[in-house]
Amino acid sequence: MAPRNWNTEHTDDTGPVDTAALGLIPAPRTVAPAPSGPYPLGHETPLSAAPGTEGVARWLRTTLGAATGLPLAEGTGERGIVLALDEELAPEAYRLAVGADAVRLTGGAAAGVFRGAQTLRQLLGPDAFRRAPLAARRAWEVPAVVVEDEPRFGWRGMMLDVSRHFLPKDDVLRYLDLLAAHKLNVFHFHLTDDQGWRIEIKRYPRLTEVGSWRSRTKYGHRASDLWDETPYGGFYTQDDIREIVAYAAERHIRVVPEIDIPGHSQAAISAYPELGNTDVVDTTALTVWDTWGVTPNVLAPTDTALRFYEGVLEEVLELFPAETSPFVHMGGDECPKDQWKESPLAQARIAELGVKDEDGLQSWFIRHFDAWLTERGRRLIGWDEILEGGLAEGAAVSSWRGYGGGIAAAEAGHDVVMCPEQQVYLDHRQDGGPDEPMPIGYVRSLEDVYRFEPVPPGLGEEAARHILGTQANVWTEVMQNRARVDYQVFPRLAAFAEVAWSALPAPADRDFADFDARMSAHYARLDALGVDYRPPGGPYPRQQRPGILGFPREGAPPVV
């Protein structure tokens, strides 16, 4: 179902709704004029929360209260802002009805009420996104509209790589707020890789004592001859993780932790050399990797490695409870097989297991942890390389190399999250001009992202039901700090959020001009939030990185 043309369909005696002025992003399914209103907010405005919506009320008092200076005292449900549940609605669906006597926000579950609260905040204007009121006696009012809304996909996510460049805890919490503001509901937390291990595991302290620090860092693409010689690192304590997970849960965001196996594991091997292929390489000489790309140093196919990562996961599952984190991402991507081909131990393991080859050995790794997680009430998800050698029975797939892996998995009855590199890798450059900082990959403009379609054309109805949704991926090799992450992510995450939430028409038929007009209001919200986004006219001089080598790819990205 495509969104209606609100300006022509939703009219009455009050006239049409000026959706460009409202600037709602993502686009709701319907916006209509309310028969009465607007509703003024003041110091006497109460906030009433039906049972099950108390958390949303707390968020509103904290967030809108800070921006407006209004107390939003507890009410009785007759007037003011009224939160309620309606089991006839889908869990994330909501209805926001603004009248002269009340703002009534009803959701199918607390998550739906929370999504509606984001719309209410947008209706109040950009200043509602500030942390303190700009004027003590400013007048606030909610426009007279009725919004009915529901998401297209249940999985609407962003993956953040904190291994290549570490973001402090407060920056992670800030990104959860930014996801929530765009009605995204999955935070894929990429915690381990060759360049750093970022989560405290108490039974294996060297993972953070050794594995979270590298001696220096490549500056720019891996072909660059520039280095930052400052030792680099950081990690999240277990209490940091608990705080992040609780903060996400209050915003109805699921957290998907990623612990990479069997590739992308050099940081772990540097801390515990017995995890590597000791019969073909001196693993005691390995350090946390200081450059980018794919390292040949991967886990050995041993019981020692299995028991080690079971121990890691036991602590991970305690930190990421099932209600917030039903999925655990086990990587499975970019695992070179050269060491296994040379390793007598690995070759003996292939013979012992009766698998065909090294791909079968990788599948054995993934199948083991698929069964292990299933026994504990969780689901494994991995990058689409886990299809190689045979996909574990209950595993879901993050389709990153294109649509192909996701199509194969969905047609085989496996659940899929579509995140093709060529379309929604936000580390890819936003423009082809010479001023883009450290340009990586294909040009993916705001409009390109807006025309991304998560469900491949021609996919059968049964297979399409296995598309859980979509996510944008943010790899941070050339993003050294929060400002660089902001620049790459925004404003494109706003376009992605609309793709994931709204029932848009086919890509060629999408009204980008309408979206772009609504972005005029949304840029002001991002300004109020302090987001260092890429301006529509190109980067500011302070955002440029002249002379730092990137890896641009020319032409349109292939559809594979």
Coordinates of C-alpha atoms in Angstrom, one line a residue:
M1 CA 0.0 0.0 0.0
A2 CA 1.5 3.3 -1.1
P3 CA 1.1 6.4 1.1
R4 CA -1.8 8.6 0.0
N5 CA -1.4 12.0 -1.5
W6 CA -2.3 13.8 1.6
N7 CA -2.6 17.2 0.1
T8 CA -5.4 16.2 -2.2
E9 CA -7.1 13.3 -0.4
H10 CA -7.3 14.7 3.1
T11 CA -9.3 17.8 3.0
D12 CA -12.4 19.2 4.7
D13 CA -13.6 22.5 5.9
T14 CA -10.3 23.2 7.6
G15 CA -8.4 22.8 4.3
P16 CA -5.6 20.4 3.3
V17 CA -2.7 19.3 5.5
D18 CA 0.6 21.0 4.5
T19 CA 2.8 17.9 4.8
A20 CA 5.9 19.7 3.6
A21 CA 5.5 22.2 6.4
L22 CA 5.0 19.4 8.9
G23 CA 8.0 17.5 7.5
L24 CA 7.1 14.2 9.1
I25 CA 9.9 11.6 8.4
P26 CA 9.4 8.7 7.9
A27 CA 6.1 9.4 6.1
P28 CA 3.1 8.2 7.9
R29 CA 0.4 6.1 6.1
T30 CA -2.2 8.8 6.5
V31 CA -2.4 12.3 7.8
A32 CA -5.8 14.1 7.9
P33 CA -7.0 17.4 9.3
A34 CA -8.6 17.0 12.7
P35 CA -12.1 18.4 13.2
S36 CA -10.9 20.6 16.0
G37 CA -7.6 22.0 17.3
P38 CA -4.7 22.8 17.4
Y39 CA -3.9 21.7 21.0
P40 CA -1.9 24.2 23.1
L41 CA 0.7 22.8 25.5
G42 CA 1.3 24.8 28.7
H43 CA 2.4 24.4 32.3
E44 CA -1.1 23.0 33.2
T45 CA -1.0 20.4 30.5
P46 CA -1.3 16.9 32.1
L47 CA 0.0 13.6 30.7
S48 CA -2.0 10.5 31.4
A49 CA -0.6 7.0 30.8
A50 CA -2.7 3.9 30.7
P51 CA -1.3 0.7 32.1
G52 CA 1.5 -0.5 29.9
T53 CA 2.5 3.0 28.6
E54 CA 4.2 4.3 31.7
G55 CA 7.7 4.0 30.0
V56 CA 6.6 6.2 27.1
A57 CA 5.2 8.7 29.6
R58 CA 8.5 8.8 31.4
W59 CA 10.4 9.3 28.1
L60 CA 8.0 12.2 27.1
R61 CA 8.4 13.9 30.4
T62 CA 12.2 13.6 30.2
T63 CA 12.6 14.6 26.6
L64 CA 9.7 17.0 25.8
G65 CA 9.9 18.3 29.4
A66 CA 13.6 19.3 28.9
A67 CA 12.9 21.0 25.5
T68 CA 9.8 22.8 26.5
G69 CA 10.3 23.4 30.2
L70 CA 6.8 22.0 30.9
P71 CA 6.2 19.6 33.8
L72 CA 3.6 17.4 32.0
A73 CA 2.2 16.5 35.4
E74 CA 0.3 13.2 35.8
G75 CA -3.3 13.4 34.6
T76 CA -6.6 11.5 34.7
G77 CA -7.0 10.7 31.0
E78 CA -9.7 13.3 30.2
R79 CA -7.5 16.0 28.7
G80 CA -3.9 16.9 27.9
I81 CA -1.7 14.2 26.4
V82 CA -3.4 10.8 26.8
L83 CA -1.6 7.6 26.1
A84 CA -3.5 4.4 25.6
L85 CA -3.3 0.9 24.1
D86 CA -5.7 -0.8 21.6
E87 CA -5.1 -4.5 21.0
E88 CA -6.9 -4.1 17.6
L89 CA -3.8 -2.3 16.3
A90 CA -0.5 -4.0 15.3
P91 CA 2.2 -3.8 18.1
E92 CA 4.1 -0.9 16.4
A93 CA 1.0 0.8 14.9
Y94 CA -0.4 4.0 16.4
R95 CA -3.1 6.6 16.0
L96 CA -2.4 10.2 17.0
A97 CA -5.5 12.4 17.2
V98 CA -5.0 16.0 18.0
G99 CA -8.1 18.0 19.1
A100 CA -8.9 21.2 21.0
D101 CA -9.3 19.2 24.3
A102 CA -6.6 16.6 24.1
V103 CA -3.8 14.9 22.2
R104 CA -4.8 11.2 22.2
L105 CA -2.0 8.8 21.3
T106 CA -3.0 5.1 21.0
G107 CA -0.8 2.2 20.1
G108 CA -1.1 -1.5 19.6
A109 CA 1.6 -2.0 22.2
A110 CA 4.0 0.3 24.1
A111 CA 6.3 0.2 21.1
G112 CA 3.5 1.7 18.9
V113 CA 2.8 4.4 21.5
F114 CA 6.5 5.2 21.5
R115 CA 6.6 5.4 17.7
G116 CA 3.7 7.8 17.9
A117 CA 5.5 9.8 20.5
Q118 CA 8.3 10.4 17.9
T119 CA 5.6 11.8 15.5
L120 CA 4.3 14.1 18.3
R121 CA 7.7 15.4 18.9
Q122 CA 8.2 16.2 15.2
L123 CA 4.8 18.0 15.1
L124 CA 6.0 20.4 17.8
G125 CA 8.9 21.7 15.6
P126 CA 12.7 21.6 15.7
D127 CA 13.0 23.2 19.1
A128 CA 11.3 20.1 20.6
F129 CA 14.6 18.3 19.9
R130 CA 16.7 20.6 22.1
R131 CA 17.8 19.7 25.6
A132 CA 16.6 23.0 27.2
P133 CA 13.9 25.5 26.3
L134 CA 15.0 28.5 24.3
A135 CA 12.5 30.8 26.0
A136 CA 10.8 30.3 29.3
R137 CA 7.4 31.5 28.1
R138 CA 7.4 30.2 24.5
A139 CA 4.0 29.0 23.2
W140 CA 3.8 25.4 22.2
E141 CA 1.0 23.8 20.2
V142 CA 0.3 20.6 18.4
P143 CA -1.2 21.0 14.9
A144 CA -4.8 19.8 14.4
V145 CA -4.1 16.5 12.6
V146 CA -5.0 12.8 12.8
V147 CA -2.1 10.5 12.0
E148 CA -2.6 6.8 11.4
D149 CA 0.5 4.8 10.9
E150 CA 2.2 1.4 10.9
P151 CA 5.6 0.1 9.7
R152 CA 6.2 -1.9 6.6
F153 CA 9.0 -4.0 8.0
G154 CA 9.5 -5.4 11.5
W155 CA 13.3 -5.2 11.2
R156 CA 14.5 -1.6 10.6
G157 CA 18.0 -1.3 11.7
M158 CA 21.5 0.2 11.6
M159 CA 24.7 -1.6 12.2
L160 CA 27.5 0.3 13.8
D161 CA 31.1 -0.9 13.7
V162 CA 32.9 0.1 16.9
S163 CA 35.9 -2.2 16.3
R164 CA 37.7 -0.3 13.6
H165 CA 37.1 3.0 15.4
F166 CA 35.7 3.0 19.0
L167 CA 32.8 5.2 20.0
P168 CA 32.6 5.9 23.7
K169 CA 29.5 4.8 25.5
D170 CA 27.8 8.2 25.5
D171 CA 28.1 8.4 21.8
V172 CA 26.4 4.9 21.5
L173 CA 23.6 6.1 23.7
R174 CA 23.2 9.2 21.4
Y175 CA 23.0 7.0 18.4
L176 CA 20.2 5.0 20.0
D177 CA 18.3 8.2 20.5
L178 CA 18.9 9.1 16.8
L179 CA 17.6 5.6 15.7
A180 CA 14.5 6.1 17.9
A181 CA 13.9 9.5 16.4
H182 CA 13.7 7.9 13.0
K183 CA 11.5 5.0 14.1
L184 CA 14.3 2.4 13.7
N185 CA 14.1 -0.5 16.0
V186 CA 17.3 -2.6 15.6
F187 CA 20.8 -1.7 16.7
H188 CA 23.4 -4.2 15.3
F189 CA 26.4 -3.7 17.5
H190 CA 29.6 -4.9 15.8
L191 CA 31.8 -5.5 18.8
T192 CA 34.7 -7.6 17.7
D193 CA 37.0 -7.7 14.7
D194 CA 40.7 -7.9 13.7
Q195 CA 41.3 -4.3 14.8
G196 CA 39.9 -4.5 18.3
W197 CA 37.8 -6.4 20.8
R198 CA 35.3 -4.0 22.4
I199 CA 33.4 -6.0 25.1
E200 CA 34.6 -7.1 28.5
I201 CA 34.6 -10.8 29.0
K202 CA 35.5 -11.5 32.6
R203 CA 36.7 -15.1 32.2
Y204 CA 39.0 -14.0 29.4
P205 CA 40.5 -10.6 30.6
R206 CA 43.2 -10.5 27.9
L207 CA 40.5 -9.9 25.3
T208 CA 40.3 -6.3 26.5
E209 CA 43.7 -6.0 28.2
V210 CA 45.5 -7.0 24.9
G211 CA 42.8 -7.3 22.2
S212 CA 41.2 -3.9 22.6
W213 CA 44.4 -1.9 21.8
R214 CA 46.4 -1.5 18.6
S215 CA 49.8 0.2 18.4
R216 CA 48.9 2.5 15.5
T217 CA 46.1 3.1 12.9
K218 CA 46.1 3.4 9.2
Y219 CA 44.8 6.9 8.2
G220 CA 42.6 6.6 5.2
H221 CA 42.1 3.6 2.9
R222 CA 44.5 0.7 3.4
A223 CA 46.4 1.8 0.3
S224 CA 47.2 5.1 2.0
D225 CA 50.8 5.7 3.1
L226 CA 49.6 7.7 6.1
W227 CA 49.6 6.4 9.7
D228 CA 48.4 7.7 13.0
E229 CA 51.1 6.5 15.4
T230 CA 49.0 7.0 18.5
P231 CA 48.1 3.8 20.3
Y232 CA 44.4 3.3 19.8
G233 CA 41.7 1.4 21.7
G234 CA 38.9 1.2 24.2
F235 CA 36.1 -1.2 25.3
Y236 CA 32.8 -1.3 27.0
T237 CA 32.7 -2.7 30.5
Q238 CA 29.9 -5.2 31.3
D239 CA 28.0 -2.5 33.1
D240 CA 28.4 -0.2 30.1
I241 CA 26.8 -2.9 28.0
R242 CA 24.0 -3.4 30.5
E243 CA 23.3 0.4 30.4
I244 CA 23.3 0.4 26.6
V245 CA 20.9 -2.5 26.4
A246 CA 18.6 -1.0 29.0
Y247 CA 18.7 2.4 27.2
A248 CA 17.8 0.7 24.0
A249 CA 15.0 -1.3 25.6
E250 CA 13.4 1.9 26.9
R251 CA 13.3 3.1 23.3
H252 CA 11.9 -0.2 22.0
I253 CA 15.1 -1.0 20.1
R254 CA 16.5 -4.5 19.9
V255 CA 20.2 -4.9 20.2
V256 CA 22.0 -7.5 18.1
P257 CA 25.5 -8.2 19.4
E258 CA 28.0 -9.4 16.9
I259 CA 30.9 -11.7 17.9
D260 CA 32.8 -12.6 14.7
I261 CA 33.9 -16.1 13.9
P262 CA 35.9 -17.8 12.4
G263 CA 37.4 -14.9 10.4
H264 CA 37.9 -11.3 11.5
S265 CA 39.4 -12.8 14.7
Q266 CA 43.0 -11.5 14.9
A267 CA 42.4 -9.3 17.9
A268 CA 41.2 -12.4 19.9
I269 CA 44.1 -14.5 18.6
S270 CA 46.6 -11.8 19.6
A271 CA 45.2 -12.1 23.2
Y272 CA 44.9 -15.9 23.2
P273 CA 47.4 -17.3 20.6
E274 CA 46.1 -20.9 21.1
L275 CA 42.9 -19.9 19.2
G276 CA 44.8 -19.6 15.9
N277 CA 46.4 -22.0 13.5
T278 CA 49.5 -22.7 15.5
D279 CA 50.7 -25.4 13.1
V280 CA 51.2 -23.0 10.2
V281 CA 51.9 -19.6 11.8
D282 CA 53.5 -18.3 15.0
T283 CA 50.4 -16.9 16.6
T284 CA 52.4 -15.6 19.6
A285 CA 53.8 -13.0 17.3
L286 CA 50.5 -11.7 16.1
T287 CA 49.2 -8.3 17.3
V288 CA 45.9 -6.5 17.0
W289 CA 45.8 -5.6 13.3
D290 CA 46.6 -1.9 12.6
T291 CA 45.3 -1.7 9.0
W292 CA 42.2 -2.5 7.0
G293 CA 41.1 -5.3 4.7
V294 CA 40.9 -9.0 5.3
T295 CA 43.6 -10.7 7.4
P296 CA 44.6 -14.3 6.7
N297 CA 44.7 -15.1 10.5
V298 CA 41.5 -17.0 11.4
L299 CA 40.4 -19.3 14.1
A300 CA 41.7 -22.9 14.2
P301 CA 38.9 -25.5 13.8
T302 CA 39.6 -27.0 17.3
D303 CA 37.5 -27.9 20.3
T304 CA 39.6 -25.3 22.2
A305 CA 38.2 -22.6 20.0
L306 CA 34.7 -23.9 20.3
R307 CA 34.9 -24.0 24.2
F308 CA 36.5 -20.5 24.2
Y309 CA 33.7 -18.9 22.3
E310 CA 31.0 -20.8 24.2
G311 CA 32.5 -19.1 27.3
V312 CA 32.4 -15.8 25.5
L313 CA 28.8 -16.3 24.5
E314 CA 27.7 -17.4 28.0
E315 CA 28.6 -13.9 29.2
V316 CA 27.2 -12.2 26.1
L317 CA 23.8 -13.9 26.6
E318 CA 23.7 -12.7 30.2
L319 CA 24.5 -9.1 29.1
F320 CA 22.0 -9.2 26.2
P321 CA 18.8 -10.8 27.5
A322 CA 16.5 -12.6 25.1
E323 CA 13.7 -10.1 25.3
T324 CA 15.9 -7.4 24.0
S325 CA 18.3 -9.5 21.9
P326 CA 16.6 -12.6 20.5
F327 CA 19.3 -12.7 17.7
V328 CA 23.1 -13.0 18.1
H329 CA 25.2 -12.2 15.1
M330 CA 28.2 -14.6 14.6
G331 CA 29.8 -12.9 11.6
G332 CA 30.9 -15.7 9.3
D333 CA 32.1 -13.3 6.6
E334 CA 35.4 -12.9 4.8
C335 CA 37.1 -16.0 6.2
P336 CA 40.2 -16.8 4.1
K337 CA 40.8 -20.5 3.9
D338 CA 44.6 -20.4 3.1
Q339 CA 45.7 -21.4 6.7
W340 CA 43.2 -24.2 6.8
K341 CA 44.5 -25.5 3.5
E342 CA 48.0 -25.6 4.8
S343 CA 47.1 -26.9 8.3
P344 CA 47.5 -30.6 8.9
L345 CA 45.2 -30.2 11.9
A346 CA 42.5 -28.5 9.8
Q347 CA 42.8 -31.1 7.1
A348 CA 42.4 -33.9 9.7
R349 CA 39.3 -32.1 11.0
I350 CA 37.8 -32.0 7.5
A351 CA 38.4 -35.8 7.2
E352 CA 37.1 -36.4 10.8
L353 CA 33.9 -34.4 10.2
G354 CA 33.3 -35.9 6.7
V355 CA 32.8 -32.4 5.2
K356 CA 33.7 -31.7 1.6
D357 CA 36.2 -28.9 2.0
E358 CA 37.2 -25.8 3.8
D359 CA 33.8 -24.2 3.1
G360 CA 32.3 -27.2 4.9
L361 CA 34.6 -26.5 7.8
Q362 CA 33.3 -22.9 8.1
S363 CA 29.8 -24.3 7.9
W364 CA 30.7 -26.6 10.8
F365 CA 31.7 -23.7 12.9
I366 CA 28.4 -21.9 12.2
R367 CA 26.2 -25.0 12.6
H368 CA 27.8 -25.6 16.0
F369 CA 26.9 -22.2 17.3
D370 CA 23.5 -22.3 15.6
A371 CA 22.6 -25.4 17.7
W372 CA 24.3 -23.9 20.8
L373 CA 22.3 -20.7 20.6
T374 CA 19.0 -22.5 19.7
E375 CA 19.4 -24.6 22.9
R376 CA 19.4 -21.4 24.9
G377 CA 16.4 -19.8 23.2
R378 CA 18.3 -17.5 20.8
R379 CA 18.7 -17.4 17.0
L380 CA 21.9 -17.1 15.1
I381 CA 22.2 -14.6 12.3
G382 CA 25.3 -14.2 10.1
W383 CA 26.6 -12.5 6.9
D384 CA 25.7 -14.3 3.7
E385 CA 28.9 -16.2 3.5
I386 CA 27.4 -18.6 6.0
L387 CA 25.5 -20.0 3.0
E388 CA 28.8 -21.5 1.8
G389 CA 29.1 -25.2 2.7
G390 CA 25.5 -25.4 3.7
L391 CA 23.4 -23.1 5.9
A392 CA 22.6 -24.0 9.5
E393 CA 19.0 -25.0 9.9
G394 CA 17.8 -22.2 12.1
A395 CA 20.1 -19.5 10.9
A396 CA 19.1 -16.1 9.5
V397 CA 21.1 -14.2 6.9
S398 CA 22.3 -10.6 6.6
S399 CA 22.6 -10.3 2.9
W400 CA 25.5 -7.8 2.4
R401 CA 27.3 -8.8 -0.9
G402 CA 24.1 -7.9 -2.8
Y403 CA 20.6 -9.3 -3.1
G404 CA 21.8 -12.8 -4.2
G405 CA 22.6 -14.3 -0.9
G406 CA 19.3 -13.1 0.6
I407 CA 17.3 -14.4 -2.4
A408 CA 18.9 -17.8 -2.1
A409 CA 18.3 -17.9 1.7
A410 CA 14.7 -16.7 1.4
E411 CA 13.9 -19.2 -1.3
A412 CA 15.4 -22.0 0.9
G413 CA 13.0 -20.9 3.8
H414 CA 15.5 -18.9 5.9
D415 CA 14.8 -15.4 7.3
V416 CA 16.8 -12.6 5.7
V417 CA 17.8 -9.0 6.5
M418 CA 18.6 -7.1 3.3
C419 CA 21.6 -4.8 3.6
P420 CA 23.3 -4.9 0.2
E421 CA 26.7 -3.2 0.2
Q422 CA 25.9 -1.5 -3.2
Q423 CA 22.8 0.2 -1.8
V424 CA 22.9 0.8 2.0
Y425 CA 26.5 0.8 3.1
L426 CA 26.7 4.3 4.5
D427 CA 30.5 4.4 4.5
H428 CA 30.2 4.7 0.7
R429 CA 30.5 8.3 -0.6
Q430 CA 27.5 10.5 -1.0
D431 CA 28.7 12.5 -4.0
G432 CA 31.2 12.1 -6.8
G433 CA 32.8 15.5 -6.2
P434 CA 36.4 16.0 -5.2
D435 CA 35.6 17.4 -1.7
E436 CA 34.1 14.2 -0.3
P437 CA 36.3 13.1 2.7
M438 CA 38.2 9.9 2.1
P439 CA 35.7 8.7 -0.6
I440 CA 34.9 5.0 -0.4
G441 CA 32.8 2.9 -2.8
Y442 CA 30.0 3.9 -5.1
V443 CA 28.2 7.2 -5.0
R444 CA 25.1 6.6 -2.9
S445 CA 23.2 10.0 -2.8
L446 CA 20.3 10.8 -0.6
E447 CA 18.0 10.1 -3.5
D448 CA 19.8 6.8 -4.3
V449 CA 19.1 5.6 -0.7
Y450 CA 15.5 6.8 -1.0
R451 CA 15.0 4.6 -4.0
F452 CA 16.5 1.5 -2.4
E453 CA 14.0 -1.4 -2.3
P454 CA 14.6 -4.2 0.3
V455 CA 12.4 -6.8 -1.5
P456 CA 14.0 -7.9 -4.8
P457 CA 11.7 -7.8 -7.8
G458 CA 10.6 -11.3 -8.9
L459 CA 10.9 -12.8 -5.4
G460 CA 8.0 -15.2 -4.9
E461 CA 5.3 -14.4 -2.3
E462 CA 6.4 -17.3 0.0
A463 CA 10.1 -16.3 -0.1
A464 CA 9.2 -12.6 0.3
R465 CA 7.6 -13.4 3.7
H466 CA 11.1 -14.4 4.9
I467 CA 12.4 -10.8 4.3
L468 CA 12.4 -9.7 8.0
G469 CA 13.4 -6.2 6.9
T470 CA 16.4 -4.1 6.2
Q471 CA 19.3 -2.3 7.8
A472 CA 22.0 0.2 6.9
N473 CA 25.6 -0.7 7.7
V474 CA 28.2 1.8 9.0
W475 CA 31.8 0.5 8.8
T476 CA 34.2 2.9 10.4
E477 CA 37.6 2.3 8.9
V478 CA 37.7 5.9 7.7
M479 CA 35.5 7.4 10.5
Q480 CA 37.7 8.2 13.4
N481 CA 35.2 10.0 15.6
R482 CA 31.5 10.9 16.1
A483 CA 31.6 13.8 13.7
R484 CA 32.8 11.6 10.8
V485 CA 30.2 9.0 11.6
D486 CA 27.5 11.7 11.6
Y487 CA 28.7 13.0 8.2
Q488 CA 28.5 9.6 6.6
V489 CA 25.2 8.5 8.2
F490 CA 23.2 11.7 7.9
P491 CA 21.0 12.8 6.1
R492 CA 20.9 9.4 4.4
L493 CA 19.7 7.5 7.4
A494 CA 16.5 9.6 7.2
A495 CA 15.9 8.4 3.7
F496 CA 16.7 4.8 4.7
A497 CA 14.3 5.1 7.7
E498 CA 11.4 6.1 5.3
V499 CA 12.2 3.1 3.1
A500 CA 12.1 0.8 6.1
W501 CA 9.0 2.2 7.7
S502 CA 6.7 3.6 5.0
A503 CA 4.7 1.7 2.4
L504 CA 6.4 3.4 -0.6
P505 CA 5.6 2.7 -4.2
A506 CA 8.2 1.1 -6.6
P507 CA 11.6 2.9 -6.6
A508 CA 11.1 4.7 -9.9
D509 CA 7.7 6.0 -8.8
R510 CA 8.8 7.4 -5.4
D511 CA 8.2 11.1 -4.9
F512 CA 11.7 12.2 -4.0
A513 CA 10.7 15.8 -4.5
D514 CA 8.2 15.5 -1.7
F515 CA 10.7 13.7 0.6
D516 CA 13.3 16.4 -0.2
A517 CA 10.7 19.1 0.7
R518 CA 10.0 17.4 4.0
M519 CA 13.8 17.2 4.7
S520 CA 13.8 21.0 4.9
A521 CA 12.1 20.7 8.3
H522 CA 14.1 17.7 9.2
Y523 CA 17.5 19.4 8.8
A524 CA 16.4 21.8 11.5
R525 CA 15.7 18.9 13.8
L526 CA 19.1 17.4 13.1
D527 CA 20.6 20.8 13.8
A528 CA 18.8 20.9 17.1
L529 CA 20.2 17.4 17.9
G530 CA 23.7 18.5 17.1
V531 CA 24.1 16.1 14.2
D532 CA 27.1 16.9 12.0
Y533 CA 25.4 15.8 8.8
R534 CA 26.5 16.4 5.2
P535 CA 24.9 19.7 4.0
P536 CA 22.8 19.4 0.8
G537 CA 25.3 21.7 -1.0
G538 CA 28.3 19.6 -0.1
P539 CA 30.8 19.4 2.8
Y540 CA 31.9 22.3 4.9
P541 CA 35.6 22.9 4.7
R542 CA 36.0 21.5 8.2
Q543 CA 34.4 18.3 7.0
Q544 CA 36.7 17.8 4.1
R545 CA 39.9 15.6 4.3
P546 CA 42.0 16.7 1.4
G547 CA 44.9 14.5 0.5
I548 CA 43.7 11.4 2.5
L549 CA 43.4 8.5 0.1
G550 CA 40.1 6.7 -0.3
F551 CA 38.8 4.0 -2.6
P552 CA 36.1 5.4 -4.9
R553 CA 34.3 3.1 -7.3
E554 CA 33.0 4.6 -10.5
G555 CA 29.6 4.2 -12.2
A556 CA 26.4 2.8 -10.9
P557 CA 26.7 -0.1 -8.5
P558 CA 25.9 -3.5 -9.9
V559 CA 22.6 -5.2 -8.8
V560 CA 23.8 -8.7 -7.8

